[in-house]
Short mmCIF file of C-alpha atoms in Angstrom, two decimals:
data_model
loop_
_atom_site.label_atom_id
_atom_site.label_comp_id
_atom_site.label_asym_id
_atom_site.label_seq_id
_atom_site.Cartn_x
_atom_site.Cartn_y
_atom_site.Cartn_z
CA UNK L 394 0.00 0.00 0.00
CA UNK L 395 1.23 3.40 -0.58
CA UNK L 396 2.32 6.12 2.06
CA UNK L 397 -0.15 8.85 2.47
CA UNK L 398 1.82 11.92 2.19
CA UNK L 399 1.95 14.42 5.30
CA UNK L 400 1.03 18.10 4.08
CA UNK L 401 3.37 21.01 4.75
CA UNK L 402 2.63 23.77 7.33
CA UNK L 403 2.84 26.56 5.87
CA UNK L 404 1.34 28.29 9.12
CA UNK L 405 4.73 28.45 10.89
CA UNK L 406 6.81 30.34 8.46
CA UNK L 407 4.22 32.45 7.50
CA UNK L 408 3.91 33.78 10.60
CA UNK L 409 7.39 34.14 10.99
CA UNK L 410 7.63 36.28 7.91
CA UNK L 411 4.89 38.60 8.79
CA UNK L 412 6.62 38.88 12.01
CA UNK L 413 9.42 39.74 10.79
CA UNK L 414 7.84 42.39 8.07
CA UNK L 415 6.58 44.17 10.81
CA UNK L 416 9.55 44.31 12.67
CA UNK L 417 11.35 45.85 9.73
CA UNK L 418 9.00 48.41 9.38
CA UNK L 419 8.67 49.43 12.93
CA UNK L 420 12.24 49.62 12.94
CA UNK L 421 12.55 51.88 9.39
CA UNK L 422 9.97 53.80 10.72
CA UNK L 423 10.88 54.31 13.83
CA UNK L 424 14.71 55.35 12.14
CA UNK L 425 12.99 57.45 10.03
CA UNK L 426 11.39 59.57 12.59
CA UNK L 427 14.04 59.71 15.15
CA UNK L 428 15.92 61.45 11.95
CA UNK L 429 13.83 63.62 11.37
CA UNK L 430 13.39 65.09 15.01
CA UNK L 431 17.48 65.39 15.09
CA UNK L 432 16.96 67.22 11.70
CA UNK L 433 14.43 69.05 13.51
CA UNK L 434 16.58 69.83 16.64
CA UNK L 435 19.29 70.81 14.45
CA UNK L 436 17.40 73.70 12.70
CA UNK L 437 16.13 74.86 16.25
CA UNK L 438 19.52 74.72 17.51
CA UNK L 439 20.85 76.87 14.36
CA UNK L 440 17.94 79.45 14.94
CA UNK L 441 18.63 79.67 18.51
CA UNK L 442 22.43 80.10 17.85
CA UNK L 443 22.09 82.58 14.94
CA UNK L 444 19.96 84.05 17.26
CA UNK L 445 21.96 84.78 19.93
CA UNK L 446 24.69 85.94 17.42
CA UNK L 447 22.76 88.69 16.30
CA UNK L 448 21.85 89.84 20.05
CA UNK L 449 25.36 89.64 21.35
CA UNK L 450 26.73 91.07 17.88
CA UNK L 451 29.45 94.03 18.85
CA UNK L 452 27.81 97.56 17.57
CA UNK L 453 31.48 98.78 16.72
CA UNK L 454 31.77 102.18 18.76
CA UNK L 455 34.59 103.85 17.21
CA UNK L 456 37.03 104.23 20.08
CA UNK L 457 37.22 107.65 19.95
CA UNK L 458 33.27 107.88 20.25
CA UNK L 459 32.26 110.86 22.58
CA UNK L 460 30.01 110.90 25.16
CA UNK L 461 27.64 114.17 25.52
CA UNK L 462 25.19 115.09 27.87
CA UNK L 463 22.38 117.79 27.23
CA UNK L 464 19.93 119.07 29.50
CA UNK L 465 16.24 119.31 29.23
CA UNK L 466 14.64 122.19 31.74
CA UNK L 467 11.37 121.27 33.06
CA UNK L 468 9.48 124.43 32.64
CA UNK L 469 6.63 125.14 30.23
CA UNK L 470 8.74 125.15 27.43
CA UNK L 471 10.84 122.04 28.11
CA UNK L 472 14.03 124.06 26.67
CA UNK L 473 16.98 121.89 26.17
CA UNK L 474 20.50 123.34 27.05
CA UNK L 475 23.77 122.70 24.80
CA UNK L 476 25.26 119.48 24.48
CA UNK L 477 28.49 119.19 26.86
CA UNK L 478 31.30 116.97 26.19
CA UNK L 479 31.33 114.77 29.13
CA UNK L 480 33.96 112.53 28.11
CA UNK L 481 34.56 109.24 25.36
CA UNK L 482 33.63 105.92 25.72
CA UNK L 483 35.65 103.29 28.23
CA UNK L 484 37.44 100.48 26.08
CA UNK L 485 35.09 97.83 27.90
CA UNK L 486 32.34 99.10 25.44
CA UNK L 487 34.20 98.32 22.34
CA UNK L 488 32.81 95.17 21.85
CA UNK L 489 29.28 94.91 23.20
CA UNK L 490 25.92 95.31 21.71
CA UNK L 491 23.72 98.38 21.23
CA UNK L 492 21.44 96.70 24.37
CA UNK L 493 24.46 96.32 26.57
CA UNK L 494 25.70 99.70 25.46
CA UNK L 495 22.52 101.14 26.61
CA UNK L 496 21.94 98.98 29.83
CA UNK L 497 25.83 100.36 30.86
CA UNK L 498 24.94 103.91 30.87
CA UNK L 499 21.40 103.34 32.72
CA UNK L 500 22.76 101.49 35.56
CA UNK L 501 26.34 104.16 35.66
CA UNK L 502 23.62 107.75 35.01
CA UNK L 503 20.19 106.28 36.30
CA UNK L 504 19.54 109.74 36.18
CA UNK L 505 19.95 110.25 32.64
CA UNK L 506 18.93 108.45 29.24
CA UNK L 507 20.14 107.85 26.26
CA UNK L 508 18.71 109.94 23.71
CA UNK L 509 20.65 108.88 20.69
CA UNK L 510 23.89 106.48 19.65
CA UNK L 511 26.39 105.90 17.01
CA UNK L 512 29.01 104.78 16.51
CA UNK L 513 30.98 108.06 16.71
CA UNK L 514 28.82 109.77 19.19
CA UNK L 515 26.57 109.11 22.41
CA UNK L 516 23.95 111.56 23.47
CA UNK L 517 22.32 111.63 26.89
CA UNK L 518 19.70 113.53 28.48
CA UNK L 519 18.97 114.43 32.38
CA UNK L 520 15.73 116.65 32.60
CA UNK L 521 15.86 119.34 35.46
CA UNK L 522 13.37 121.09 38.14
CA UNK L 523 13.85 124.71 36.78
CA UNK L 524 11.32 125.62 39.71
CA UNK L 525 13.85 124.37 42.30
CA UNK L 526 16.89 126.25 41.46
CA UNK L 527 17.97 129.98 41.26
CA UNK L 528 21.60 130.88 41.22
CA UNK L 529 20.49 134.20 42.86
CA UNK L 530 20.21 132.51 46.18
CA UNK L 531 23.09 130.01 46.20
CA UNK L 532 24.10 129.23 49.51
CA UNK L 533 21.13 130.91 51.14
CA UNK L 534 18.04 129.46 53.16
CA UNK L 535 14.36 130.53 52.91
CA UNK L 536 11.36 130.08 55.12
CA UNK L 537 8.41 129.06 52.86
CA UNK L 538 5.19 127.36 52.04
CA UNK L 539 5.79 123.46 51.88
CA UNK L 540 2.11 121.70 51.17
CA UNK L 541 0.46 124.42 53.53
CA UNK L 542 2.99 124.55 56.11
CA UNK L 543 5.79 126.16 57.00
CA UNK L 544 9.59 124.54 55.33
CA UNK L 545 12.94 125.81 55.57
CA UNK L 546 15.03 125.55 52.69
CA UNK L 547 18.74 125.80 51.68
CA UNK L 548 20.11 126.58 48.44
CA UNK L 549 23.22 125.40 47.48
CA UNK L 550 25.90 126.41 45.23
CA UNK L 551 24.24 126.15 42.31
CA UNK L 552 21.19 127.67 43.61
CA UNK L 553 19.23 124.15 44.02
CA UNK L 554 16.41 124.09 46.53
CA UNK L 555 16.21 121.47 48.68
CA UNK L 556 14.08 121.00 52.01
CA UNK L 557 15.62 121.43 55.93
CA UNK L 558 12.82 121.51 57.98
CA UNK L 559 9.20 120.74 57.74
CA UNK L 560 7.16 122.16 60.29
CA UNK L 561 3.66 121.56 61.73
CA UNK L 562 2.91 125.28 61.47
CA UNK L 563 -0.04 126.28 59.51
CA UNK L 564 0.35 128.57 57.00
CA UNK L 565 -3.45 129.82 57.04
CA UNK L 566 -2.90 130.01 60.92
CA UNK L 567 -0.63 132.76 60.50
CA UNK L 568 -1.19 136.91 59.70
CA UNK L 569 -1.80 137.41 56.32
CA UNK L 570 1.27 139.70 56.20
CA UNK L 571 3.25 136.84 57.12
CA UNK L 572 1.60 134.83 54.81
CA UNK L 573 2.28 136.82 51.89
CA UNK L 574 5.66 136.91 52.52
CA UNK L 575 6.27 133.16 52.72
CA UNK L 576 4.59 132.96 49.63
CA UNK L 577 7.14 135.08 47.91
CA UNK L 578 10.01 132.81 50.30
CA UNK L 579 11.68 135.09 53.41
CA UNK L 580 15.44 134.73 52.08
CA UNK L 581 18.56 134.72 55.13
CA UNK L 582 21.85 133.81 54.90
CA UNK L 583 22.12 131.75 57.84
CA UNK L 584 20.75 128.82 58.85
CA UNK L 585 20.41 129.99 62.27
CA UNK L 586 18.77 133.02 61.15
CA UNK L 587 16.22 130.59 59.52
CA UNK L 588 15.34 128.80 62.60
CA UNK L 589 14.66 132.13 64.59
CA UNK L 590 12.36 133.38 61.83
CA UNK L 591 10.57 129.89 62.01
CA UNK L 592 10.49 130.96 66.04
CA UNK L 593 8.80 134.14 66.06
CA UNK L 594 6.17 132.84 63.84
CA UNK L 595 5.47 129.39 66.25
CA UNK L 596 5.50 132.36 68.96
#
């Protein structure tokens, strides 16, 4: 009798193909994308470089560029005075950006801005309280009206008015003669001679 022939599984390797099919493509697709976010990484990293290039890029001051200061008055007419040489720039300067240029002279003048830069020339700006200074009285005191009451002042040598003494006298309390004569500012030359006006009127 003949041998019945056994059939061939073809269950096994097929299985093993498909499973290794899939693997392939997990892995080339899984290659594929792990490329393209270094791709990706490597643009962003550019950008972010390039970036930073720009913002730290020197702005070149020549270094003989001059610094120069002009003054704005603070009256109706905001008049500005005459630009003043006030010196040229420090070698440290040379080589830093327009922002750190800028952020140097706030935090050296954080009284003053700057107004305008090149790379030949730097021009700040302080503004000034015209009302508070008269070279007529330089070195003098006055007894006047501070926010209703009575304030002694000194002026120094550039006639600047600043306060000495604020007192918890009432201006309206006082004669009107009196009163119209702080209002114009009672002028001495002494300090002491100040404090004795400031007497007879607590008197």
């Amino acid at each position: 009798m003949f041998e019945e022939k056994k059939s061939f599984h073809w269950k096994i390797p097929t299985l093993v193909l498909v499973c290794i099919l899939v693997l392939s493509s997990g892995i080339y697709i899984g290659t594929k994308l792990r490329d393209n976010d270094t791709k990706e990484q490597n643009k962003m990293a550019s950008k972010v470089s390039n970036k930073n290039e720009k913002t730290t890029e020197a702005f070149g001051l020549n270094e003989n560029c001059e610094i120069w200061l002009q003054t704005i008055y603070s009256d109706n007419s905001d008049t500005k005075s005459s630009p003043i040489m006030i010196g040229t720039v420090p070698d440290e300067l040379l080589d830093k950006s327009e922002d750190e240029i800028i952020a140097y002279f706030n935090d050296k003048y954080p009284n003053r801005e700057v107004e305008s830069i090149n790379k030949y020339e730097i021009v700040l700006t302080e503004t000034e309280d015209v009302s508070s200074v008269d070279a007529t009285k330089a070195n003098k005191y006055s007894v006047e009206i501070n926010s209703g009451y009575v304030g002694i002042y000194k002026y120094d040598s550039t006639g600047k008015k600043s306060i000495v003494e604020e007192t918890q006298i009432e201006v309206d309390s006082l004669p009107r003669t009196v009163q119209d004569e702080l209002q114009q500012g009672i002028i001495v030359s002494s300090k002491d001679e100040a404090y004795s006006k400031l007497e007879d009127m607590d008197s």
